[in-house]
mmCIF file of C-alpha atoms and ligand atoms in Angstrom:
data_model
loop_
_atom_site.group_PDB
_atom_site.id
_atom_site.type_symbol
_atom_site.label_atom_id
_atom_site.label_comp_id
_atom_site.label_asym_id
_atom_site.label_seq_id
_atom_site.Cartn_x
_atom_site.Cartn_y
_atom_site.Cartn_z
ATOM 1 C CA UNK Q 1 8.152 -20.735 8.294
ATOM 2 C CA UNK Q 2 9.751 -17.472 9.399
ATOM 3 C CA UNK Q 3 13.239 -18.995 9.100
ATOM 4 C CA UNK Q 4 13.209 -19.163 5.276
ATOM 5 C CA UNK Q 5 13.444 -15.762 3.567
ATOM 6 C CA UNK Q 6 10.429 -15.374 1.311
ATOM 7 C CA UNK Q 7 12.491 -14.315 -1.714
ATOM 8 C CA UNK Q 8 14.187 -17.722 -1.941
ATOM 9 C CA UNK Q 9 10.946 -19.698 -2.007
ATOM 10 C CA UNK Q 10 9.385 -20.988 -5.166
ATOM 11 C CA UNK Q 11 6.504 -18.970 -6.520
ATOM 12 C CA UNK Q 12 4.075 -21.646 -5.322
ATOM 13 C CA UNK Q 13 5.512 -21.428 -1.820
ATOM 14 C CA UNK Q 14 5.350 -17.657 -1.908
ATOM 15 C CA UNK Q 15 1.714 -17.797 -2.996
ATOM 16 C CA UNK Q 16 1.005 -20.139 -0.057
ATOM 17 C CA UNK Q 17 2.643 -17.611 2.327
ATOM 18 C CA UNK Q 18 0.612 -14.756 0.852
ATOM 19 C CA UNK Q 19 -2.569 -16.804 1.306
ATOM 20 C CA UNK Q 20 -1.680 -17.346 4.967
ATOM 21 C CA UNK Q 21 -1.218 -13.594 5.280
ATOM 22 C CA UNK Q 22 -4.639 -12.744 3.816
ATOM 23 C CA UNK Q 23 -6.430 -15.658 5.543
ATOM 24 C CA UNK Q 24 -5.093 -14.343 8.866
ATOM 25 C CA UNK Q 25 -6.624 -10.926 8.181
ATOM 26 C CA UNK Q 26 -10.099 -12.401 7.785
ATOM 27 C CA UNK Q 27 -9.568 -14.358 11.009
ATOM 28 C CA UNK Q 28 -9.222 -11.018 12.833
ATOM 29 C CA UNK Q 29 -12.865 -10.253 12.113
ATOM 30 C CA UNK Q 30 -15.629 -10.706 14.664
ATOM 31 C CA UNK Q 31 -18.739 -12.560 13.411
ATOM 32 C CA UNK Q 32 -20.850 -10.422 11.046
ATOM 33 C CA UNK Q 33 -18.080 -7.882 10.527
ATOM 34 C CA UNK Q 34 -17.690 -9.375 7.036
ATOM 35 C CA UNK Q 35 -20.804 -7.485 5.970
ATOM 36 C CA UNK Q 36 -19.496 -4.146 7.244
ATOM 37 C CA UNK Q 37 -18.220 -1.417 4.936
ATOM 38 C CA UNK Q 38 -15.502 0.278 7.033
ATOM 39 C CA UNK Q 39 -14.518 2.657 4.195
ATOM 40 C CA UNK Q 40 -17.496 4.217 2.371
ATOM 41 C CA UNK Q 41 -15.684 4.280 -1.000
ATOM 42 C CA UNK Q 42 -14.841 0.588 -0.895
ATOM 43 C CA UNK Q 43 -16.896 -2.621 -0.979
ATOM 44 C CA UNK Q 44 -18.157 -4.467 2.068
ATOM 45 C CA UNK Q 45 -15.510 -6.852 3.454
ATOM 46 C CA UNK Q 46 -17.354 -9.901 2.082
ATOM 47 C CA UNK Q 47 -16.370 -8.725 -1.419
ATOM 48 C CA UNK Q 48 -12.662 -9.050 -0.594
ATOM 49 C CA UNK Q 49 -13.159 -12.536 0.817
ATOM 50 C CA UNK Q 50 -14.382 -13.625 -2.620
ATOM 51 C CA UNK Q 51 -12.211 -11.269 -4.659
ATOM 52 C CA UNK Q 52 -8.806 -12.696 -3.767
ATOM 53 C CA UNK Q 53 -9.719 -16.182 -5.016
ATOM 54 C CA UNK Q 54 -11.876 -14.950 -7.907
ATOM 55 C CA UNK Q 55 -9.010 -12.834 -9.199
ATOM 56 C CA UNK Q 56 -6.571 -15.767 -9.251
ATOM 57 C CA UNK Q 57 -9.205 -18.119 -10.658
ATOM 58 C CA UNK Q 58 -10.255 -15.713 -13.422
ATOM 59 C CA UNK Q 59 -6.670 -14.840 -14.351
ATOM 60 C CA UNK Q 60 -4.974 -18.218 -14.207
ATOM 61 C CA UNK Q 61 -7.657 -20.837 -14.761
ATOM 62 C CA UNK Q 62 -10.475 -19.261 -16.690
ATOM 63 C CA UNK Q 63 -8.734 -16.735 -18.942
ATOM 64 C CA UNK Q 64 -5.298 -18.302 -19.398
ATOM 65 C CA UNK Q 65 -5.859 -22.066 -19.196
ATOM 66 C CA UNK Q 66 -9.454 -22.011 -20.558
ATOM 67 C CA UNK Q 67 -10.908 -23.962 -17.637
ATOM 68 C CA UNK Q 68 -14.743 -23.825 -17.741
ATOM 69 C CA UNK Q 69 -16.346 -21.801 -14.968
ATOM 70 C CA UNK Q 70 -18.122 -23.621 -12.138
ATOM 71 C CA UNK Q 71 -19.745 -20.370 -10.892
ATOM 72 C CA UNK Q 72 -19.948 -17.599 -13.536
ATOM 73 C CA UNK Q 73 -21.987 -15.292 -11.276
ATOM 74 C CA UNK Q 74 -19.304 -15.239 -8.560
ATOM 75 C CA UNK Q 75 -16.499 -14.977 -11.138
ATOM 76 C CA UNK Q 76 -18.086 -11.707 -12.217
ATOM 77 C CA UNK Q 77 -19.359 -10.448 -8.840
ATOM 78 C CA UNK Q 78 -15.922 -10.745 -7.246
ATOM 79 C CA UNK Q 79 -13.776 -9.801 -10.243
ATOM 80 C CA UNK Q 80 -12.898 -6.142 -9.615
ATOM 81 C CA UNK Q 81 -12.900 -3.648 -6.735
ATOM 82 C CA UNK Q 82 -14.072 -0.038 -6.848
ATOM 83 C CA UNK Q 83 -12.424 3.407 -6.515
ATOM 84 C CA UNK Q 84 -15.153 6.066 -6.783
ATOM 85 C CA UNK Q 85 -14.442 9.730 -5.971
ATOM 86 C CA UNK Q 86 -14.482 10.377 -2.215
ATOM 87 C CA UNK Q 87 -18.070 10.863 -1.029
ATOM 88 C CA UNK Q 88 -19.584 8.787 -3.873
ATOM 89 C CA UNK Q 89 -20.118 5.613 -1.889
ATOM 90 C CA UNK Q 90 -21.807 2.469 -3.180
ATOM 91 C CA UNK Q 91 -25.344 1.903 -1.911
ATOM 92 C CA UNK Q 92 -25.691 -1.879 -1.807
ATOM 93 C CA UNK Q 93 -27.098 -3.620 1.274
ATOM 94 C CA UNK Q 94 -25.640 -6.604 3.178
ATOM 95 C CA UNK Q 95 -28.532 -8.710 1.898
ATOM 96 C CA UNK Q 96 -27.365 -8.052 -1.691
ATOM 97 C CA UNK Q 97 -24.302 -10.243 -1.046
ATOM 98 C CA UNK Q 98 -24.001 -14.053 -0.902
ATOM 99 C CA UNK Q 99 -23.662 -15.838 2.437
ATOM 100 C CA UNK Q 100 -20.223 -16.414 3.936
ATOM 101 C CA UNK Q 101 -20.524 -20.165 3.482
ATOM 102 C CA UNK Q 102 -21.346 -19.757 -0.229
ATOM 103 C CA UNK Q 103 -18.260 -17.585 -0.681
ATOM 104 C CA UNK Q 104 -16.030 -19.936 1.314
ATOM 105 C CA UNK Q 105 -17.213 -22.897 -0.788
ATOM 106 C CA UNK Q 106 -16.370 -20.946 -3.972
ATOM 107 C CA UNK Q 107 -12.974 -20.068 -2.519
ATOM 108 C CA UNK Q 108 -12.115 -23.649 -1.597
ATOM 109 C CA UNK Q 109 -13.004 -24.954 -5.030
ATOM 110 C CA UNK Q 110 -11.146 -22.137 -6.818
ATOM 111 C CA UNK Q 111 -8.043 -22.547 -4.707
ATOM 112 C CA UNK Q 112 -7.976 -26.324 -5.229
ATOM 113 C CA UNK Q 113 -8.203 -25.963 -9.009
ATOM 114 C CA UNK Q 114 -5.575 -23.201 -9.057
ATOM 115 C CA UNK Q 115 -3.206 -25.415 -7.079
ATOM 116 C CA UNK Q 116 -3.769 -28.352 -9.445
ATOM 117 C CA UNK Q 117 -2.991 -26.208 -12.472
ATOM 118 C CA UNK Q 118 -0.417 -23.747 -11.130
ATOM 119 C CA UNK Q 119 2.557 -25.430 -12.814
ATOM 120 C CA UNK Q 120 0.921 -24.821 -16.211
ATOM 121 C CA UNK Q 121 0.573 -21.064 -15.608
ATOM 122 C CA UNK Q 122 3.201 -18.615 -16.915
ATOM 123 C CA UNK Q 123 5.482 -17.295 -14.143
ATOM 124 C CA UNK Q 124 4.448 -13.731 -14.933
ATOM 125 C CA UNK Q 125 0.802 -14.499 -14.128
ATOM 126 C CA UNK Q 126 1.667 -16.259 -10.882
ATOM 127 C CA UNK Q 127 3.697 -13.167 -9.945
ATOM 128 C CA UNK Q 128 0.667 -11.025 -10.741
ATOM 129 C CA UNK Q 129 -1.573 -13.213 -8.565
ATOM 130 C CA UNK Q 130 0.987 -13.182 -5.745
ATOM 131 C CA UNK Q 131 1.585 -9.428 -5.738
ATOM 132 C CA UNK Q 132 -2.100 -8.637 -6.256
ATOM 133 C CA UNK Q 133 -2.836 -10.641 -3.107
ATOM 134 C CA UNK Q 134 -0.014 -8.985 -1.154
ATOM 135 C CA UNK Q 135 -1.241 -5.529 -2.178
ATOM 136 C CA UNK Q 136 -4.676 -6.502 -0.887
ATOM 137 C CA UNK Q 137 -3.054 -7.685 2.357
ATOM 138 C CA UNK Q 138 -2.160 -4.017 2.815
ATOM 139 C CA UNK Q 139 -5.378 -2.422 1.567
ATOM 140 C CA UNK Q 140 -7.372 -4.885 3.702
ATOM 141 C CA UNK Q 141 -5.394 -3.569 6.669
ATOM 142 C CA UNK Q 142 -6.661 -0.039 5.822
ATOM 143 C CA UNK Q 143 -10.195 -1.404 5.762
ATOM 144 C CA UNK Q 144 -9.800 -3.275 9.049
ATOM 145 C CA UNK Q 145 -8.129 -0.222 10.580
ATOM 146 C CA UNK Q 146 -11.432 1.599 10.150
ATOM 147 C CA UNK Q 147 -13.598 -1.085 11.736
ATOM 148 C CA UNK Q 148 -14.729 -0.366 15.294
ATOM 149 C CA UNK Q 149 -12.365 -2.082 17.760
ATOM 150 C CA UNK Q 150 -15.124 -4.379 19.017
ATOM 151 C CA UNK Q 151 -15.416 -5.903 15.526
ATOM 152 C CA UNK Q 152 -11.804 -7.150 15.651
ATOM 153 C CA UNK Q 153 -10.755 -10.291 17.530
ATOM 154 C CA UNK Q 154 -7.174 -9.373 18.308
ATOM 155 C CA UNK Q 155 -6.162 -8.481 21.812
ATOM 156 C CA UNK Q 156 -3.081 -6.730 20.473
ATOM 157 C CA UNK Q 157 -2.649 -3.131 21.518
ATOM 158 C CA UNK Q 158 -1.122 -0.430 19.419
ATOM 159 C CA UNK Q 159 2.382 0.639 20.367
ATOM 160 C CA UNK Q 160 2.932 3.734 22.437
ATOM 161 C CA UNK Q 161 5.847 5.950 21.471
ATOM 162 C CA UNK Q 162 7.743 8.135 23.869
ATOM 163 C CA UNK Q 163 9.864 10.174 21.440
ATOM 164 C CA UNK Q 164 9.694 13.920 21.167
ATOM 165 C CA UNK Q 165 10.075 16.149 18.143
ATOM 166 C CA UNK Q 166 13.652 16.999 17.291
ATOM 167 C CA UNK Q 167 15.010 19.226 14.584
ATOM 168 C CA UNK Q 168 15.123 17.493 11.208
ATOM 169 C CA UNK Q 169 17.802 18.872 8.899
ATOM 170 C CA UNK Q 170 17.320 19.526 5.179
ATOM 171 C CA UNK Q 171 19.900 17.446 3.311
ATOM 172 C CA UNK Q 172 21.370 18.852 0.064
ATOM 173 C CA UNK Q 173 21.208 16.445 -2.890
ATOM 174 C CA UNK Q 174 23.546 17.435 -5.754
ATOM 175 C CA UNK Q 175 22.314 17.444 -9.353
ATOM 176 C CA UNK Q 176 22.510 14.048 -11.027
ATOM 177 C CA UNK Q 177 20.611 11.394 -12.906
ATOM 178 C CA UNK Q 178 18.261 8.763 -11.504
ATOM 179 C CA UNK Q 179 16.784 5.602 -12.953
ATOM 180 C CA UNK Q 180 13.033 5.061 -12.910
ATOM 181 C CA UNK Q 181 11.437 1.746 -13.759
ATOM 182 C CA UNK Q 182 12.225 -1.947 -13.678
ATOM 183 C CA UNK Q 183 14.947 -3.651 -15.711
ATOM 184 C CA UNK Q 184 13.763 -5.579 -18.775
ATOM 185 C CA UNK Q 185 13.110 -9.245 -18.033
ATOM 186 C CA UNK Q 186 12.528 -8.809 -14.293
ATOM 187 C CA UNK Q 187 8.984 -8.968 -12.958
ATOM 188 C CA UNK Q 188 7.247 -5.650 -12.584
ATOM 189 C CA UNK Q 189 3.749 -4.298 -13.173
ATOM 190 C CA UNK Q 190 3.045 -2.624 -16.519
ATOM 191 C CA UNK Q 191 3.457 0.878 -15.003
ATOM 192 C CA UNK Q 192 7.082 0.051 -14.008
ATOM 193 C CA UNK Q 193 8.165 -0.079 -17.671
ATOM 194 C CA UNK Q 194 10.016 1.140 -19.627
ATOM 195 C CA UNK Q 195 13.080 1.805 -17.548
ATOM 196 C CA UNK Q 196 14.543 5.231 -18.213
ATOM 197 C CA UNK Q 197 16.910 7.799 -16.769
ATOM 198 C CA UNK Q 198 15.945 11.283 -15.640
ATOM 199 C CA UNK Q 199 18.214 14.224 -14.822
ATOM 200 C CA UNK Q 200 17.348 15.825 -11.477
ATOM 201 C CA UNK Q 201 18.607 19.355 -10.647
ATOM 202 C CA UNK Q 202 19.994 19.893 -7.160
ATOM 203 C CA UNK Q 203 17.531 20.198 -4.274
ATOM 204 C CA UNK Q 204 17.365 19.715 -0.506
ATOM 205 C CA UNK Q 205 15.149 17.132 1.231
ATOM 206 C CA UNK Q 206 14.069 16.579 4.815
ATOM 207 C CA UNK Q 207 16.098 13.900 6.572
ATOM 208 C CA UNK Q 208 12.918 12.620 8.217
ATOM 209 C CA UNK Q 209 9.261 12.222 7.423
ATOM 210 C CA UNK Q 210 7.021 14.965 8.854
ATOM 211 C CA UNK Q 211 5.883 13.885 12.329
ATOM 212 C CA UNK Q 212 2.586 14.144 14.187
ATOM 213 C CA UNK Q 213 4.314 16.675 16.436
ATOM 214 C CA UNK Q 214 5.294 18.905 13.511
ATOM 215 C CA UNK Q 215 1.830 18.571 11.996
ATOM 216 C CA UNK Q 216 0.324 19.585 15.349
ATOM 217 C CA UNK Q 217 1.742 23.091 14.826
ATOM 218 C CA UNK Q 218 -0.191 23.249 11.549
ATOM 219 C CA UNK Q 219 -3.390 22.061 13.254
ATOM 220 C CA UNK Q 220 -2.912 24.636 16.010
ATOM 221 C CA UNK Q 221 -2.626 27.187 13.203
ATOM 222 C CA UNK Q 222 -6.094 26.250 11.950
ATOM 223 C CA UNK Q 223 -5.672 23.131 9.752
ATOM 224 C CA UNK Q 224 -8.097 20.238 10.199
ATOM 225 C CA UNK Q 225 -6.735 17.224 12.101
ATOM 226 C CA UNK Q 226 -5.903 14.144 9.969
ATOM 227 C CA UNK Q 227 -8.201 11.116 9.764
ATOM 228 C CA UNK Q 228 -5.899 9.059 12.037
ATOM 229 C CA UNK Q 229 -6.188 11.519 14.949
ATOM 230 C CA UNK Q 230 -8.969 11.798 17.491
ATOM 231 C CA UNK Q 231 -9.473 13.995 20.540
ATOM 232 C CA UNK Q 232 -10.864 13.262 24.003
ATOM 233 C CA UNK Q 233 -11.080 15.814 26.816
ATOM 234 C CA UNK Q 234 -8.673 18.122 25.066
ATOM 235 C CA UNK Q 235 -6.023 15.443 24.525
ATOM 236 C CA UNK Q 236 -5.028 14.111 21.086
ATOM 237 C CA UNK Q 237 -4.856 10.379 20.339
ATOM 238 C CA UNK Q 238 -3.679 8.274 17.400
ATOM 239 C CA UNK Q 239 -6.339 5.841 16.215
ATOM 240 C CA UNK Q 240 -4.188 2.688 16.022
ATOM 241 C CA UNK Q 241 -5.170 -0.625 14.491
ATOM 242 C CA UNK Q 242 -6.243 -2.195 17.775
ATOM 243 C CA UNK Q 243 -6.443 0.693 20.222
ATOM 244 C CA UNK Q 244 -6.106 4.429 20.605
ATOM 245 C CA UNK Q 245 -2.811 5.693 22.023
ATOM 246 C CA UNK Q 246 -1.733 9.158 23.109
ATOM 247 C CA UNK Q 247 -0.594 10.857 19.889
ATOM 248 C CA UNK Q 248 2.970 9.630 19.119
ATOM 249 C CA UNK Q 249 4.649 12.946 18.429
ATOM 250 C CA UNK Q 250 7.771 11.489 16.831
ATOM 251 C CA UNK Q 251 5.957 9.051 14.493
ATOM 252 C CA UNK Q 252 5.121 10.046 10.910
ATOM 253 C CA UNK Q 253 1.789 11.774 10.420
ATOM 254 C CA UNK Q 254 -0.537 9.922 8.027
ATOM 255 C CA UNK Q 255 -2.301 12.399 5.777
ATOM 256 C CA UNK Q 256 -3.930 12.824 2.390
ATOM 257 C CA UNK Q 257 -2.083 14.323 -0.563
ATOM 258 C CA UNK Q 258 -4.237 17.440 -0.194
ATOM 259 C CA UNK Q 259 -3.191 17.791 3.461
ATOM 260 C CA UNK Q 260 0.478 17.130 2.655
ATOM 261 C CA UNK Q 261 0.399 19.843 -0.053
ATOM 262 C CA UNK Q 262 -1.295 22.308 2.304
ATOM 263 C CA UNK Q 263 1.339 21.652 4.976
ATOM 264 C CA UNK Q 264 4.140 22.083 2.410
ATOM 265 C CA UNK Q 265 2.643 25.402 1.286
ATOM 266 C CA UNK Q 266 2.294 26.528 4.920
ATOM 267 C CA UNK Q 267 5.941 25.579 5.545
ATOM 268 C CA UNK Q 268 7.138 27.327 2.363
ATOM 269 C CA UNK Q 269 8.366 24.070 0.811
ATOM 270 C CA UNK Q 270 7.185 21.380 -1.644
ATOM 271 C CA UNK Q 271 6.504 17.675 -1.935
ATOM 272 C CA UNK Q 272 9.265 15.795 -3.768
ATOM 273 C CA UNK Q 273 8.626 14.613 -7.302
ATOM 274 C CA UNK Q 274 8.897 10.897 -8.010
ATOM 275 C CA UNK Q 275 12.322 11.535 -9.592
ATOM 276 C CA UNK Q 276 13.527 13.554 -6.576
ATOM 277 C CA UNK Q 277 12.404 10.744 -4.275
ATOM 278 C CA UNK Q 278 14.414 8.255 -6.375
ATOM 279 C CA UNK Q 279 17.478 10.483 -6.382
ATOM 280 C CA UNK Q 280 17.393 10.970 -2.578
ATOM 281 C CA UNK Q 281 16.653 7.301 -1.916
ATOM 282 C CA UNK Q 282 18.816 5.445 -4.404
ATOM 283 C CA UNK Q 283 21.472 7.911 -5.597
ATOM 284 C CA UNK Q 284 24.972 8.083 -4.120
ATOM 285 C CA UNK Q 285 27.628 10.793 -3.928
ATOM 286 C CA UNK Q 286 29.821 8.543 -6.138
ATOM 287 C CA UNK Q 287 27.215 8.468 -8.900
ATOM 288 C CA UNK Q 288 26.095 4.824 -8.964
ATOM 289 C CA UNK Q 289 22.609 3.838 -7.832
ATOM 290 C CA UNK Q 290 21.519 1.410 -5.133
ATOM 291 C CA UNK Q 291 18.764 -1.207 -5.163
ATOM 292 C CA UNK Q 292 17.544 -0.050 -1.741
ATOM 293 C CA UNK Q 293 18.297 3.148 0.160
ATOM 294 C CA UNK Q 294 20.712 1.246 2.438
ATOM 295 C CA UNK Q 295 22.474 -0.678 -0.348
ATOM 296 C CA UNK Q 296 21.927 -4.033 -2.010
ATOM 297 C CA UNK Q 297 20.998 -6.231 0.983
ATOM 298 C CA UNK Q 298 17.406 -7.504 0.794
ATOM 299 C CA UNK Q 299 14.911 -5.900 3.193
ATOM 300 C CA UNK Q 300 14.996 -7.339 6.700
ATOM 301 C CA UNK Q 301 13.721 -6.287 10.113
ATOM 302 C CA UNK Q 302 16.813 -4.145 10.848
ATOM 303 C CA UNK Q 303 16.074 -1.877 7.869
ATOM 304 C CA UNK Q 304 12.661 -0.593 8.677
ATOM 305 C CA UNK Q 305 9.033 -0.969 9.601
ATOM 306 C CA UNK Q 306 7.693 -3.026 6.672
ATOM 307 C CA UNK Q 307 6.838 -6.572 5.565
ATOM 308 C CA UNK Q 308 4.045 -6.902 8.156
ATOM 309 C CA UNK Q 309 6.472 -6.075 10.998
ATOM 310 C CA UNK Q 310 3.746 -4.306 12.970
ATOM 311 C CA UNK Q 311 0.407 -2.596 12.528
ATOM 312 C CA UNK Q 312 1.284 0.989 13.375
ATOM 313 C CA UNK Q 313 4.127 3.434 12.720
ATOM 314 C CA UNK Q 314 7.357 3.723 14.713
ATOM 315 C CA UNK Q 315 9.334 6.904 15.334
ATOM 316 C CA UNK Q 316 10.815 8.607 12.281
ATOM 317 C CA UNK Q 317 14.368 8.170 13.621
ATOM 318 C CA UNK Q 318 13.942 4.560 14.795
ATOM 319 C CA UNK Q 319 15.701 2.802 11.880
ATOM 320 C CA UNK Q 320 19.072 4.498 11.165
ATOM 321 C CA UNK Q 321 20.458 1.346 9.471
ATOM 322 C CA UNK Q 322 18.165 2.129 6.546
ATOM 323 C CA UNK Q 323 19.465 5.642 5.802
ATOM 324 C CA UNK Q 324 20.228 6.354 2.149
ATOM 325 C CA UNK Q 325 23.729 7.158 0.860
ATOM 326 C CA UNK Q 326 22.898 10.850 1.257
ATOM 327 C CA UNK Q 327 21.769 10.250 4.859
ATOM 328 C CA UNK Q 328 18.008 10.473 4.314
ATOM 329 C CA UNK Q 329 16.049 8.351 6.785
ATOM 330 C CA UNK Q 330 13.177 5.897 6.315
ATOM 331 C CA UNK Q 331 12.564 6.267 2.600
ATOM 332 C CA UNK Q 332 11.260 2.699 2.588
ATOM 333 C CA UNK Q 333 8.756 1.560 5.214
ATOM 334 C CA UNK Q 334 6.902 3.194 8.121
ATOM 335 C CA UNK Q 335 4.452 4.904 5.742
ATOM 336 C CA UNK Q 336 4.278 5.430 1.989
ATOM 337 C CA UNK Q 337 5.405 8.877 0.882
ATOM 338 C CA UNK Q 338 3.288 11.149 -1.266
ATOM 339 C CA UNK Q 339 5.009 12.682 -4.260
ATOM 340 C CA UNK Q 340 4.065 15.727 -6.317
ATOM 341 C CA UNK Q 341 3.904 13.473 -9.396
ATOM 342 C CA UNK Q 342 0.575 12.540 -10.948
ATOM 343 C CA UNK Q 343 0.337 8.852 -11.730
ATOM 344 C CA UNK Q 344 0.960 8.372 -15.431
ATOM 345 C CA UNK Q 345 2.688 6.085 -17.898
ATOM 346 C CA UNK Q 346 6.463 5.931 -18.318
ATOM 347 C CA UNK Q 347 7.713 6.393 -21.904
ATOM 348 C CA UNK Q 348 7.131 3.075 -23.674
ATOM 349 C CA UNK Q 349 4.289 2.001 -21.376
ATOM 350 C CA UNK Q 350 2.416 -1.055 -22.593
ATOM 351 C CA UNK Q 351 -0.650 -2.219 -20.638
ATOM 352 C CA UNK Q 352 -0.698 -5.859 -19.508
ATOM 353 C CA UNK Q 353 -2.981 -7.565 -22.073
ATOM 354 C CA UNK Q 354 -4.375 -9.880 -19.372
ATOM 355 C CA UNK Q 355 -5.186 -6.969 -16.990
ATOM 356 C CA UNK Q 356 -5.460 -3.839 -19.147
ATOM 357 C CA UNK Q 357 -7.128 -1.705 -16.484
ATOM 358 C CA UNK Q 358 -4.585 -2.278 -13.714
ATOM 359 C CA UNK Q 359 -2.708 0.989 -14.315
ATOM 360 C CA UNK Q 360 -4.347 2.559 -17.345
ATOM 361 C CA UNK Q 361 -7.692 3.139 -15.575
ATOM 362 C CA UNK Q 362 -5.865 5.445 -13.171
ATOM 363 C CA UNK Q 363 -3.984 7.615 -15.687
ATOM 364 C CA UNK Q 364 -6.703 10.196 -15.130
ATOM 365 C CA UNK Q 365 -4.868 13.096 -13.438
ATOM 366 C CA UNK Q 366 -6.815 12.194 -10.285
ATOM 367 C CA UNK Q 367 -4.201 9.943 -8.655
ATOM 368 C CA UNK Q 368 -0.729 10.694 -7.267
ATOM 369 C CA UNK Q 369 2.314 8.456 -7.024
ATOM 370 C CA UNK Q 370 3.369 7.197 -3.607
ATOM 371 C CA UNK Q 371 6.754 5.579 -3.014
ATOM 372 C CA UNK Q 372 8.387 3.629 -0.202
ATOM 373 C CA UNK Q 373 6.001 1.384 1.714
ATOM 374 C CA UNK Q 374 4.304 1.006 5.065
ATOM 375 C CA UNK Q 375 4.431 -1.429 7.976
ATOM 376 C CA UNK Q 376 1.930 -3.555 6.014
ATOM 377 C CA UNK Q 377 3.810 -3.574 2.685
ATOM 378 C CA UNK Q 378 5.265 -6.952 1.673
ATOM 379 C CA UNK Q 379 9.050 -7.083 1.168
ATOM 380 C CA UNK Q 380 8.799 -7.836 -2.572
ATOM 381 C CA UNK Q 381 6.831 -4.611 -3.116
ATOM 382 C CA UNK Q 382 9.694 -2.569 -1.647
ATOM 383 C CA UNK Q 383 11.631 -2.862 -4.914
ATOM 384 C CA UNK Q 384 12.911 0.413 -6.308
ATOM 385 C CA UNK Q 385 10.634 0.483 -9.332
ATOM 386 C CA UNK Q 386 7.353 -0.267 -7.547
ATOM 387 C CA UNK Q 387 4.801 2.551 -7.783
ATOM 388 C CA UNK Q 388 1.650 2.975 -5.708
ATOM 389 C CA UNK Q 389 -1.064 5.561 -6.307
ATOM 390 C CA UNK Q 390 -4.183 6.953 -4.660
ATOM 391 C CA UNK Q 391 -6.667 9.763 -5.005
ATOM 392 C CA UNK Q 392 -5.380 12.972 -3.366
ATOM 393 C CA UNK Q 393 -8.240 13.188 -0.844
ATOM 394 C CA UNK Q 394 -8.483 9.505 0.162
ATOM 395 C CA UNK Q 395 -7.626 9.601 3.879
ATOM 396 C CA UNK Q 396 -7.321 5.911 4.818
ATOM 397 C CA UNK Q 397 -3.852 5.066 3.482
ATOM 398 C CA UNK Q 398 -0.717 4.659 5.600
ATOM 399 C CA UNK Q 399 0.728 7.629 3.723
ATOM 400 C CA UNK Q 400 3.314 10.004 5.109
ATOM 401 C CA UNK Q 401 5.362 12.727 3.435
ATOM 402 C CA UNK Q 402 8.509 14.796 3.632
ATOM 403 C CA UNK Q 403 9.418 18.153 2.157
ATOM 404 C CA UNK Q 404 11.897 19.487 -0.361
ATOM 405 C CA UNK Q 405 13.362 22.873 -1.194
ATOM 406 C CA UNK Q 406 14.004 23.419 -4.891
HETATM 407 FE FE1 FE2 P 501 -7.929 -6.494 -6.554
#
């Protein structure tokens, strides 16, 4: 299976691969962990077990192909996730949810019907189902990351890094234009349209993401430690997916937008805007733009820590083959990057009629754009136009940052 690049598979084959990816995540869970709620602002894990199939079933079979429901209560129960403000957790109990076997029976029946009817579904909707599932493969990883280690089956251990903090230069980016958004006709989510060009004045940007080691200076100066750090007997550790490791000083620090902004202020710099990120990542000294920071070659393992390559970050200077034309490192993979840009519509935005709330519900000035991708981001979501967004104080995301001088 690993020998065929995913991009060349049919959509049906790609959906099968994505299902294997999400099925494998649930197999990591110890018995009863399904009823845990590892992140207070998200549902219990049992919701996601039903949600992935309910989403595809509702979208493709029920709403598009008018197939009668065989379980209206589950169609509704598992239809949409939640994103309350931090601290406003849901209060349901495990006993409020159906049994695992009831959910698995619903899933089997939904999946069988979807597979029977998939050839009748518009390509765009199969793309939506596929990418929705792959996005959940990443957000499920955030949830599982926050489960106690004894509720996960894997014997994997998190990587230990030996690097030390070096100096990271600020790289000058000359004024120029940059293209935001997806080209007409290609698949993209509603928030990736319409494609447009933005002029970006000159600025300088950090060659590397800010590391745990650099952030340690900020913590020593009085800042609170990030969610991914913990301390035992005076020594700092990184809370990895499967184990704690001594804090990897040369790996990117994962922080909230609020923490990234505070660090930038402390350092006398700023977070890049979405347009500055695009200019540094995809612009070239010659003036043309690239599909990926490294050029036009599709993402592969030599270009970065993404596409489920691992569970935890690598050092910020570990993937030089992915540097952008301006010499900026790791703009894709090894941690999303916070931008200073609030999530909002591009000019000409038109909500997907079959999923009107996907983006529009978050145009609320309470979410910020992240670009790039993490170790758990699928290769297809590394496209230039893809936009991710989270609340500024949500601490569970594999989100890094770098600084600019304007
Ligand atoms: Fe979802």
